[in-house]
Amino acid sequence: QLVESGGGSVQAGGSLRISCSYPERYSSYCFGWFRQAPGKEREGVGSRDQDATQVYADSVKGRFAISKDNDRNTLALQMNSLKPEDTAVYYCARISRSGGSCYRRPTLVSRWGQGTQVTVS
C-alpha cells in the first residue's frame, strides 16, 4: 500500500512537498509521481529508479525533484516555483520496469497511492 501525505494550497511561485510511504518489500521497485488535472488524462511527472536515476516531464524539469529515504521507506516530491497549471491530484505510484527500464507511463503502474490535491493560485 502506498500512503500519501502533504499537499494543499499554495500561491504561484511557492513550494510544496508531498510524501508517500511504502512497504519495505517495495524498496527495490521503480517509483513515480503522476498527476491528473480536471478533464485531463493522468500524466507522469517524474520517476526514480532503484539506482537513483530520475527522469522528469519537460513541464516540471528543474522545478520538481523526487527523493527517496530507504531507511524510512518514504518517497517525496519537492515542488518549487509552482504554477497554476501544476494544480492537480498527485499520485504516488510503484512502476513495473519495462525492458529493464523505468518509464513513467500509467499503463506500467502496478500500485497507486490514494492521491493528494495540490492547488496553485
XYZ file of C-alpha atoms in Angstrom, residues 3-120:
118
model
C 0.035 6.180 1.567
C 0.458 9.804 0.630
C 0.622 12.853 2.829
C 1.061 16.559 2.301
C -0.468 18.585 -0.461
C -2.672 21.596 -0.041
C -2.929 25.098 -1.438
C -0.119 27.473 -2.286
C 0.344 30.700 -4.207
C 2.092 30.736 -7.553
C 5.842 30.785 -7.126
C 5.650 28.930 -3.847
C 6.824 25.466 -2.834
C 5.170 22.342 -1.574
C 6.359 18.883 -0.580
C 4.297 15.710 -0.723
C 5.345 12.349 0.639
C 4.486 8.718 0.132
C 5.186 5.819 2.478
C 5.583 2.329 1.062
C 6.097 -1.186 2.430
C 9.719 -2.218 2.814
C 9.192 -5.060 0.314
C 8.682 -2.407 -2.395
C 12.094 -0.860 -1.862
C 13.692 -2.360 -4.999
C 10.982 -1.079 -7.304
C 10.936 1.931 -9.546
C 8.642 4.688 -8.240
C 6.992 7.647 -9.826
C 4.729 10.598 -9.283
C 1.774 11.215 -11.538
C -0.871 13.922 -11.634
C -4.309 14.395 -13.039
C -5.998 17.730 -13.555
C -9.771 18.011 -14.049
C -10.772 16.945 -17.536
C -7.266 15.768 -18.402
C -5.554 12.417 -18.596
C -3.229 11.258 -15.862
C 0.353 12.127 -16.733
C 3.730 11.119 -15.398
C 5.552 13.879 -13.543
C 8.760 12.041 -12.770
C 10.254 8.678 -11.961
C 13.064 7.405 -9.778
C 14.645 4.005 -10.165
C 16.463 1.978 -7.561
C 19.834 3.303 -8.741
C 18.535 6.857 -8.156
C 18.168 7.554 -11.886
C 15.477 10.197 -12.271
C 13.551 11.348 -15.303
C 11.121 14.258 -15.337
C 8.488 15.627 -17.646
C 9.636 18.715 -19.514
C 6.908 20.762 -17.838
C 8.434 20.263 -14.370
C 12.119 19.782 -15.142
C 14.268 21.989 -12.955
C 11.369 22.730 -10.581
C 10.420 19.321 -9.173
C 12.642 16.721 -7.535
C 11.985 13.199 -6.262
C 13.822 11.930 -3.224
C 13.743 8.534 -1.551
C 14.564 7.634 2.026
C 15.331 3.932 2.175
C 15.583 3.921 5.973
C 12.101 5.337 6.402
C 10.601 3.783 3.261
C 9.320 7.097 2.015
C 9.270 8.837 -1.330
C 8.913 12.594 -1.601
C 8.178 15.091 -4.341
C 9.578 18.565 -3.736
C 7.802 21.111 -5.906
C 9.268 24.577 -6.329
C 8.283 27.602 -8.404
C 4.764 26.262 -8.617
C 2.438 27.460 -11.346
C -1.369 27.420 -11.582
C -1.065 24.753 -14.280
C 0.520 22.440 -11.694
C -2.870 22.212 -9.978
C -3.926 18.561 -9.949
C -4.374 15.479 -7.845
C -0.933 13.959 -7.387
C -0.410 10.219 -7.119
C 2.498 8.190 -5.864
C 2.999 5.006 -7.877
C 5.002 1.813 -7.969
C 6.117 1.181 -11.532
C 6.935 -2.147 -13.128
C 10.054 -1.921 -15.250
C 9.736 -2.453 -18.987
C 12.752 -3.888 -20.746
C 14.706 -3.219 -17.585
C 13.923 0.488 -17.664
C 11.641 2.657 -15.565
C 9.097 4.588 -17.596
C 6.562 6.993 -16.128
C 3.634 5.525 -18.029
C 0.323 4.985 -16.240
C -0.052 1.636 -18.014
C 3.078 0.353 -16.250
C 1.904 1.282 -12.767
C 1.271 -1.724 -10.550
C 0.268 0.157 -7.387
C -1.286 3.591 -6.903
C -1.486 5.836 -3.889
C -4.818 7.372 -2.985
C -3.890 10.781 -4.395
C -3.476 14.179 -2.776
C -4.740 17.525 -4.030
C -2.308 20.295 -4.916
C -3.835 23.671 -5.739
C -1.797 26.614 -7.005
